[in-house]
Tab-separated table of C-alpha atoms in Angstrom:
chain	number	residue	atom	x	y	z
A	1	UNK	CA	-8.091	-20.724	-11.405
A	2	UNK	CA	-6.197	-19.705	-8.158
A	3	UNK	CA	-8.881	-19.334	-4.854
A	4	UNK	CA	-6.531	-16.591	-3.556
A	5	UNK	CA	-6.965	-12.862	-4.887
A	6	UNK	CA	-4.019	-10.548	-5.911
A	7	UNK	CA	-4.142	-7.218	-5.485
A	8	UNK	CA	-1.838	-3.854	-5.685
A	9	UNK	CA	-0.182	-1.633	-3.623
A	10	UNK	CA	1.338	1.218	-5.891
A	11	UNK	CA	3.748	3.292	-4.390
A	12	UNK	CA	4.051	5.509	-7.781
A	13	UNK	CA	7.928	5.318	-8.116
A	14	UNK	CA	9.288	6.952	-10.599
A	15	UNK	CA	10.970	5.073	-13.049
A	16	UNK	CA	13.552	5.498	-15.937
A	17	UNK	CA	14.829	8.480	-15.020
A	18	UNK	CA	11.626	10.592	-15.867
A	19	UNK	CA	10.114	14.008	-15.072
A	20	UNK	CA	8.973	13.122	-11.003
A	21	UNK	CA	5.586	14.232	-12.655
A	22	UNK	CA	5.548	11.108	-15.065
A	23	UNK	CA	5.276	8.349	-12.032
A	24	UNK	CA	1.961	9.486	-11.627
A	25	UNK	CA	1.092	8.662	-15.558
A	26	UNK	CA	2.941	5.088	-15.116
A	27	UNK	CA	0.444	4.428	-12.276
A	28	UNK	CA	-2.427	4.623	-14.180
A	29	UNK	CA	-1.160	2.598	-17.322
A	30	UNK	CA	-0.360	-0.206	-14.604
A	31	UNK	CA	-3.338	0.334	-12.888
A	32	UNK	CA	-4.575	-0.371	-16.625
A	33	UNK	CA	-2.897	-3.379	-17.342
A	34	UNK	CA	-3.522	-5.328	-13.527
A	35	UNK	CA	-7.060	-4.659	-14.269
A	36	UNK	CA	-6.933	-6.506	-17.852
A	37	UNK	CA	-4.864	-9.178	-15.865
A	38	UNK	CA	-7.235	-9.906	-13.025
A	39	UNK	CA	-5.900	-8.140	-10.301
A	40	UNK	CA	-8.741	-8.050	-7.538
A	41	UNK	CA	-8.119	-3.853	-6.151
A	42	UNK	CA	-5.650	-1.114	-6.531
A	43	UNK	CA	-4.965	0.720	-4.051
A	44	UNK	CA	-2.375	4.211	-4.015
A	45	UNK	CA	-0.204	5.086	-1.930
A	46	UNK	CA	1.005	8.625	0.455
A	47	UNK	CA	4.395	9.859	0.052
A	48	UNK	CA	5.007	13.998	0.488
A	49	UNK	CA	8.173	15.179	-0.537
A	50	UNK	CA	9.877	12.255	-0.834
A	51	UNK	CA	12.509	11.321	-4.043
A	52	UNK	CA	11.204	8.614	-6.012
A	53	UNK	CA	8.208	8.859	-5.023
A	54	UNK	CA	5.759	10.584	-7.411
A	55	UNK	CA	2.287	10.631	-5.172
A	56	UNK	CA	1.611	13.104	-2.248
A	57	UNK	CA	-2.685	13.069	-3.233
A	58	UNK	CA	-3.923	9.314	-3.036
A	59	UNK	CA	-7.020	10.704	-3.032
A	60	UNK	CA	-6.486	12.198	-6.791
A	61	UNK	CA	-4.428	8.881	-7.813
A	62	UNK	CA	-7.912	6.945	-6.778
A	63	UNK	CA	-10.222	9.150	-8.713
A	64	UNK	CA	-8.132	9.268	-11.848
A	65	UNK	CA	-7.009	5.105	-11.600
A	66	UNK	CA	-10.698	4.793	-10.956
A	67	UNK	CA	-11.621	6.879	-14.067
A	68	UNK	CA	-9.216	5.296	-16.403
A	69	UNK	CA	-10.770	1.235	-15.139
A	70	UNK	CA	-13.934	-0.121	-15.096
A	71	UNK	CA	-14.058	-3.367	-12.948
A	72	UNK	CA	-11.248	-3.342	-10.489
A	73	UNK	CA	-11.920	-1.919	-6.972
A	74	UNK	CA	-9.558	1.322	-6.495
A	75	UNK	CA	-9.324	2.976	-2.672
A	76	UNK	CA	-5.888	4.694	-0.873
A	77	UNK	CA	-3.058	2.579	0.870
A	78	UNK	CA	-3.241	4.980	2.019
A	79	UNK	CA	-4.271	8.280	3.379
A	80	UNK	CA	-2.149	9.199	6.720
A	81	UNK	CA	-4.820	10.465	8.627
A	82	UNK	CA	-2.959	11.976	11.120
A	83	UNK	CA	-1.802	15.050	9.202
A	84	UNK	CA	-6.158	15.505	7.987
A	85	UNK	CA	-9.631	16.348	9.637
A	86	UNK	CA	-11.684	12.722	9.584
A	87	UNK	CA	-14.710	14.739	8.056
A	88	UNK	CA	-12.691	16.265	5.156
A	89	UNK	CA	-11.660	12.769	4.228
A	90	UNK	CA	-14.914	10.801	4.849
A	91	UNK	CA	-16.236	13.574	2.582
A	92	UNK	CA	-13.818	12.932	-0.344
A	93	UNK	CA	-14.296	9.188	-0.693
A	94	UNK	CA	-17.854	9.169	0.138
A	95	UNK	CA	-17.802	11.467	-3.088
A	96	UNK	CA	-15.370	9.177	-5.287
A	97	UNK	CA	-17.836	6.239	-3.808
A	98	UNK	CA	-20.630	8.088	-5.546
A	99	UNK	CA	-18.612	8.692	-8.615
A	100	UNK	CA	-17.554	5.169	-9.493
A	101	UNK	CA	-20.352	3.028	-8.161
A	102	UNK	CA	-19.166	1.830	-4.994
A	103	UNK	CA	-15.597	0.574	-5.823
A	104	UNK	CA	-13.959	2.311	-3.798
A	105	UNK	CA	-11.828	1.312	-0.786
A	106	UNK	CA	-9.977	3.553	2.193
A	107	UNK	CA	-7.699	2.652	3.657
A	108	UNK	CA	-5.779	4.578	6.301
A	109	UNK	CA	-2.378	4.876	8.540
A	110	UNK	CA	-0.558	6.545	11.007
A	111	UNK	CA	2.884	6.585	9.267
A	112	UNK	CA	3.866	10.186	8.313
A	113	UNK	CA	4.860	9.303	4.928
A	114	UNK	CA	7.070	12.432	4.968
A	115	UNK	CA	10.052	13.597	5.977
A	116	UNK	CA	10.348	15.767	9.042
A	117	UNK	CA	9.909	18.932	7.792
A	118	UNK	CA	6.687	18.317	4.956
A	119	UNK	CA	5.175	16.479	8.332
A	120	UNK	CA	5.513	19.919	9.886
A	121	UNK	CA	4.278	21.693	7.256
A	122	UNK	CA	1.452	19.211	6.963
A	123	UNK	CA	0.470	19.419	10.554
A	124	UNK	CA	-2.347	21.730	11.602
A	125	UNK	CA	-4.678	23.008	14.178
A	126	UNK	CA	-6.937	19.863	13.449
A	127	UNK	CA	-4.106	17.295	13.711
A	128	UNK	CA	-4.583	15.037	16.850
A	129	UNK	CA	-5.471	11.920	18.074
A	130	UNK	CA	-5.332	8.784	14.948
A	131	UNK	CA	-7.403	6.110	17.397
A	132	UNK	CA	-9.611	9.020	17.955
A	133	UNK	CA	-9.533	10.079	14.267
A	134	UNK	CA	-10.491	6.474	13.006
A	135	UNK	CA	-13.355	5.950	15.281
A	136	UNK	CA	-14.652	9.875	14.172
A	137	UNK	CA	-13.900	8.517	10.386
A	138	UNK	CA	-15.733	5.289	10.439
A	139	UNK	CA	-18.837	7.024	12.110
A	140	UNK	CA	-19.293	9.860	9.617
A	141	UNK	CA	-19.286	7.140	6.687
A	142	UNK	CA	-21.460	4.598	8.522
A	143	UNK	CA	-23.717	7.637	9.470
A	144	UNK	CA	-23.608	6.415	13.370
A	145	UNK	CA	-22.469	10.099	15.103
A	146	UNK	CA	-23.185	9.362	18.863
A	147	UNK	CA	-26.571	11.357	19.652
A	148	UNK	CA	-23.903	13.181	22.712
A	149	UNK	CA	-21.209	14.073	20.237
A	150	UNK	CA	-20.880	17.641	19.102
A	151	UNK	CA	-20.863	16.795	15.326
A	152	UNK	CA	-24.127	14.656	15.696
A	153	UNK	CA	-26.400	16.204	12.740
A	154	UNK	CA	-23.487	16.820	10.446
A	155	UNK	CA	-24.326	14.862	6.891
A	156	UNK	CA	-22.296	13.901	4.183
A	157	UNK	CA	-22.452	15.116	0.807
A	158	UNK	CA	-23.945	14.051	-1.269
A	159	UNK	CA	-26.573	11.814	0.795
A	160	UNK	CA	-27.598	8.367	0.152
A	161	UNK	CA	-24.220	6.674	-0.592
A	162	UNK	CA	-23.212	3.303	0.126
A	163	UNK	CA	-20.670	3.619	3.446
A	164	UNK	CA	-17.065	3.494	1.941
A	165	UNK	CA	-15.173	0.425	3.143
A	166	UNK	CA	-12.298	1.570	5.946
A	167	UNK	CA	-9.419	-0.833	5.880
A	168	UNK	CA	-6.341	0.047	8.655
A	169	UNK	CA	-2.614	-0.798	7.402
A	170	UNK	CA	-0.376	-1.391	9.679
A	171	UNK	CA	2.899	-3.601	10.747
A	172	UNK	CA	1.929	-4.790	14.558
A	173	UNK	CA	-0.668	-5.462	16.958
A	174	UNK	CA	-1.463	-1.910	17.213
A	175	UNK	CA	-3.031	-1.164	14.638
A	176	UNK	CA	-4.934	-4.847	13.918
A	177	UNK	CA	-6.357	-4.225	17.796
A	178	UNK	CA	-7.910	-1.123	16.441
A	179	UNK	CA	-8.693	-2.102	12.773
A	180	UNK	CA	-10.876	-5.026	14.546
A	181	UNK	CA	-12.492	-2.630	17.345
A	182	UNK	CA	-13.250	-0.053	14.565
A	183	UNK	CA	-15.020	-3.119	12.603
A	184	UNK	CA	-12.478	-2.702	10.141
A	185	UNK	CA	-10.662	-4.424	7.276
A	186	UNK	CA	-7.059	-4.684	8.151
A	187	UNK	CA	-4.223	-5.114	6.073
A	188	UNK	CA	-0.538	-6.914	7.518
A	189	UNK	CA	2.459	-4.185	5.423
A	190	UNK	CA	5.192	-7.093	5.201
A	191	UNK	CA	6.631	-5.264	2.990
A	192	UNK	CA	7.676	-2.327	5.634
A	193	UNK	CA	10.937	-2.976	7.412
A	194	UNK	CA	12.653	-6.354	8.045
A	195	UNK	CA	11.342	-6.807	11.557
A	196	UNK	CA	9.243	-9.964	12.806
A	197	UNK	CA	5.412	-9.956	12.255
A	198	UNK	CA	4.357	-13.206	14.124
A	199	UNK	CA	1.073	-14.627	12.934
A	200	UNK	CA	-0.447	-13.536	16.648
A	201	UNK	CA	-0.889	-9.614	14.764
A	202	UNK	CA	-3.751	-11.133	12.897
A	203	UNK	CA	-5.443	-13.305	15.887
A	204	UNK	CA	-5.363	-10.085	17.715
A	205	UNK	CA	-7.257	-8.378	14.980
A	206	UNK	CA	-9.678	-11.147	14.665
A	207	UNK	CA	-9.907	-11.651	18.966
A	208	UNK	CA	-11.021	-7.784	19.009
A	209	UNK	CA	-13.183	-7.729	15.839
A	210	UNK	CA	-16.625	-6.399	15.961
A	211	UNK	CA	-19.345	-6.460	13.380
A	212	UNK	CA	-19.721	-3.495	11.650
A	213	UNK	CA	-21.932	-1.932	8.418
A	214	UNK	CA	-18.994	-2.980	5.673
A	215	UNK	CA	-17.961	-5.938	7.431
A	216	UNK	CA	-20.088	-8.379	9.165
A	217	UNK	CA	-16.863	-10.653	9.913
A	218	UNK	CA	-12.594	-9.991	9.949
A	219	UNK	CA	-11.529	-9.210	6.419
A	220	UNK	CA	-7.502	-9.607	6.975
A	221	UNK	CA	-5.064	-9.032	3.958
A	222	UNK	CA	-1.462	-9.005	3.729
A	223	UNK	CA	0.931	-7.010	1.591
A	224	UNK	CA	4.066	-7.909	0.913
A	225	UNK	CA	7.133	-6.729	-1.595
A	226	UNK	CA	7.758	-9.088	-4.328
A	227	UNK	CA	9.282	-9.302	-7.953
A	228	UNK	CA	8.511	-11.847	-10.716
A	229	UNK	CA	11.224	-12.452	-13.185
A	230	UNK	CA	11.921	-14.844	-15.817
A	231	UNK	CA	14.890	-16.020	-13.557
A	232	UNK	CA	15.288	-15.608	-9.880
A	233	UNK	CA	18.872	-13.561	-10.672
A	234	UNK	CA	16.852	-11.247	-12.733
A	235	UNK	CA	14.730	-10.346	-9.677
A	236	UNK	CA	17.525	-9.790	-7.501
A	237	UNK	CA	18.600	-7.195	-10.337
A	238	UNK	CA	15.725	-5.548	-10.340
A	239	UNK	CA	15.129	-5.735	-6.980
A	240	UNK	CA	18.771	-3.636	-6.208
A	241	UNK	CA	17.153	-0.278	-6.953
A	242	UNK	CA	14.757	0.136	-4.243
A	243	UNK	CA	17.235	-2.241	-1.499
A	244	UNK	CA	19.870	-0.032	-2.193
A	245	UNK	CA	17.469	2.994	-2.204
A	246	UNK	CA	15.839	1.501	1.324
A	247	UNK	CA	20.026	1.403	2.681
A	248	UNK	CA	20.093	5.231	1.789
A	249	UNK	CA	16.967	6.069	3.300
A	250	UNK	CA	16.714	4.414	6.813
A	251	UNK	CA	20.198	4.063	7.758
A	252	UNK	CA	21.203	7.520	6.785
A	253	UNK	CA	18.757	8.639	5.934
A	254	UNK	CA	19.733	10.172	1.962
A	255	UNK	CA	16.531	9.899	-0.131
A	256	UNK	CA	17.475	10.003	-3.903
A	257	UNK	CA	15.713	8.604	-7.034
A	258	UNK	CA	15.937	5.212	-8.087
A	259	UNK	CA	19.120	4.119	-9.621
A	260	UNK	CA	19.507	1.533	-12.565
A	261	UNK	CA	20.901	-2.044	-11.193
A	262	UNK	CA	24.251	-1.727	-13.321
A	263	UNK	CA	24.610	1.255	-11.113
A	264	UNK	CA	23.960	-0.062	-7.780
A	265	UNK	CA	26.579	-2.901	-8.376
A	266	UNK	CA	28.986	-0.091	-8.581
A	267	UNK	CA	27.384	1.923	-5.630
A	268	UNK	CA	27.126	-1.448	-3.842
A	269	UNK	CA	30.703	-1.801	-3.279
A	270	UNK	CA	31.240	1.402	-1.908
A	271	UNK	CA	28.962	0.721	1.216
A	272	UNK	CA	30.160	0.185	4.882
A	273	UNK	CA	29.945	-3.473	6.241
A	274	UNK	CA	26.753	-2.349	7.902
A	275	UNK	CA	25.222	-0.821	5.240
A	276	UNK	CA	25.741	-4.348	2.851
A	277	UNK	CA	23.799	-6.474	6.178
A	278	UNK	CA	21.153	-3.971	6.352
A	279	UNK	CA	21.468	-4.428	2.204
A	280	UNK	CA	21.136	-8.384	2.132
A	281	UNK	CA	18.604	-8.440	5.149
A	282	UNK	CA	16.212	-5.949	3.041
A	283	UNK	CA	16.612	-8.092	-0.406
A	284	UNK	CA	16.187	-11.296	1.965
A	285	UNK	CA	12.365	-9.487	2.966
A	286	UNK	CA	11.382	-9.651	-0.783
A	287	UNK	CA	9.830	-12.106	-2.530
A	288	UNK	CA	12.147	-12.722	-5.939
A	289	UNK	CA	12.111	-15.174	-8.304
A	290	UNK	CA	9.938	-16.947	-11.384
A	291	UNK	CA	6.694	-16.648	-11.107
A	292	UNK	CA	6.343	-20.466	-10.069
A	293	UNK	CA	9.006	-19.426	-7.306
A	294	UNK	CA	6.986	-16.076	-6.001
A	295	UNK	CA	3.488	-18.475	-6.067
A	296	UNK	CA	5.004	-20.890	-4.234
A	297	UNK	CA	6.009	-18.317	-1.294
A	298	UNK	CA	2.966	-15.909	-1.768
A	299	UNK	CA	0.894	-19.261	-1.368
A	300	UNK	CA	2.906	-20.401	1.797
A	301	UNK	CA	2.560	-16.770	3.816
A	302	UNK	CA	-1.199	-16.880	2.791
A	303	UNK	CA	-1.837	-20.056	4.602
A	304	UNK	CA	0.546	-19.013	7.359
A	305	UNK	CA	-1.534	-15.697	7.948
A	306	UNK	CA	-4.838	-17.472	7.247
A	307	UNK	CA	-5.600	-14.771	4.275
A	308	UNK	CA	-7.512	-14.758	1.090
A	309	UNK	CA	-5.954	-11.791	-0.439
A	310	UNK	CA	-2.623	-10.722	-1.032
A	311	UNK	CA	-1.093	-7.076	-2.163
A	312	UNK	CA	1.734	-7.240	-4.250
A	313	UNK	CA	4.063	-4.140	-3.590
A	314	UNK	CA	6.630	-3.867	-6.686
A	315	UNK	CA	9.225	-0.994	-7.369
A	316	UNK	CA	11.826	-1.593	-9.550
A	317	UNK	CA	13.801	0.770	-11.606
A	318	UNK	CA	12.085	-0.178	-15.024
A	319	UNK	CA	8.503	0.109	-15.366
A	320	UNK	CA	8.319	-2.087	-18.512
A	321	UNK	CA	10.141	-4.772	-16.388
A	322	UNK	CA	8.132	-3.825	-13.247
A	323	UNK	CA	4.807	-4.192	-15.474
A	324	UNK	CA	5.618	-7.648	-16.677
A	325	UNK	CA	6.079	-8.978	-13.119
A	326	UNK	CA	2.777	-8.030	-12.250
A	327	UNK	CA	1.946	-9.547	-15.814
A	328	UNK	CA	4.062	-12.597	-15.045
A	329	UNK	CA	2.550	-13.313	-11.358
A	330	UNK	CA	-0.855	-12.727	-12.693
A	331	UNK	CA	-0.834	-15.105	-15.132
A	332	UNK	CA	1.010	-17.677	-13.027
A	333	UNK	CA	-2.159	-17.831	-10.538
A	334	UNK	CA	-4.552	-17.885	-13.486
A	335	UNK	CA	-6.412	-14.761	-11.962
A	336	UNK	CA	-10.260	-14.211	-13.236
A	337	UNK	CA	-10.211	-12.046	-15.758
């Protein structure tokens, strides 16, 4: 039985061609099947307007994963709170918290998780500050409104509900300075660009943590992108939708659906010399291979972060194949069931 917890970070791609609507669906069968394979939480993610990407509401995709599981814990990853008023959202999961006893996680970023035009149409009079947001967040849940702030008074509904868990994800020392000043979980996205994250982004988070109502010491997580195959040459197959998909998109940027892997070896050969580097140095960020290969390296980043929980961010073309990897690395670390 493996000491380290996996967990899920679903992006909702959609697969096989499908309706856009039908990602949604394929999140909750695999929210489903992790949960019957010991996967620890499940957490959905924020994309608005953006091909191949099914979920704009991670708030809905938490209620209805929650609704459709029993066991596993189910929260955002996450809600860009940025684009939202603090109270709206403490309101929303301190009612799914109510709903589903407690299981429930938040977690938040800054990323607009849009292109530029839905972030403009997202953006209103109550967008502002996200350090000042978080703090505002984390005080309407905990019920701790400074006596001198304007909103001191203002309840949630309904009353008498466990404070949500806040987690912050982020890819520097930014945000882990915050996440541990807010008293926050904080979660490491390896998975988002190619870019260094030394090991120093989680001492700053636990240097500047401070005990809070959900966590009395540092929780720190990391996520990162990874695909279990019966071979390691499968991965890197089905790993060639969303690397060639990541080429069009932030070099670009061309945002399309998901192509099948016998097409990207086509479309692969018609890229620019910079485009294939920016194509091998993506792939080279994932974690592919058998599911004694991906242990091995999701073991080895654990101990290198000093984590007890890992997120495992898959998108591959295929959801049947993209199902069994999470059914593959699951039963490789023996998770409690």
């Amino acid at each position: 039985m493996s000491l380290l917890k996996l967990s899920v970070l679903d992006q909702s791609p959609i697969h096989d061609d499908k309706e856009p609507k039908e990602g949604l669906f394929d999140t909750i069968k695999l929210a489903i099947s992790c949960e019957q394979s010991g996967y620890y939480r499940y957490w959905c993610a924020e994309h608005h307007d953006t091909p191949g990407y099914a979920s704009a509401n991670p708030e809905i995709m938490v209620s209805s994963v929650a609704n459709a599981t029993s066991k596993i814990r189910v929260g955002s990853g996450g809600v860009m709170l940025n684009h939202y008023s603090s109270f709206k959202i403490a309101e929303t999961f301190n009612t799914l918290s109510a709903l589903h006893n407690n299981r429930i996680d938040l977690g938040i970023g800054r990323a607009s998780g849009a292109n530029f035009l839905a972030a403009r149409a997202l953006h209103n009079s109550n967008s502002g500050d996200y350090t000042q947001k978080a703090y505002e967040l984390i005080n309407y849940l905990d019920d701790k409104v400074p006596s001198d702030d304007y909103f001191h008074g203002v309840n949630l509904s309904p009353k008498g509900v466990n404070s949500t868990p806040v987690y912050l994800l982020g890819s520097s020392d930014g945000s882990s300075v915050l996440a541990g000043r807010l008293g926050a979980g904080f979660c490491l996205a390896l998975f988002i660009g190619t870019h260094n994250r030394p090991t120093e982004i989680m001492d700053s988070y636990r240097n500047n943590f401070t005990p809070s109502k959900n966590f009395e010491k540092p929780k720190a997580m990391i996520a990162v992108a990874c695909i279990c195959a019966n071979t390691k040459e499968e991965a890197i197959e089905l790993a060639s939708s969303h690397t060639y998909w990541k080429v069009q998109a932030f070099r670009h940027p061309t945002r399309d659906t998901f192509q099948n892997p016998k097409n990207v070896k086509k479309l692969y050969e018609k890229l620019s010399f910079e485009d294939k580097a920016y194509y091998h140095e993506t792939l080279n960020s994932m974690i592919l291979g058998t599911p004694a290969q991906c242990k091995e390296q999701i073991e080895k980043l654990a101990k290198e972060y000093d984590v007890d929980e890992v997120m495992i961010v898959n998108v591959t073309y295929s959801f049947k194949k993209r199902k069994e990897s999470y059914e593959l690395l699951a039963k490789e670390f023996t998770l409690e069931k």
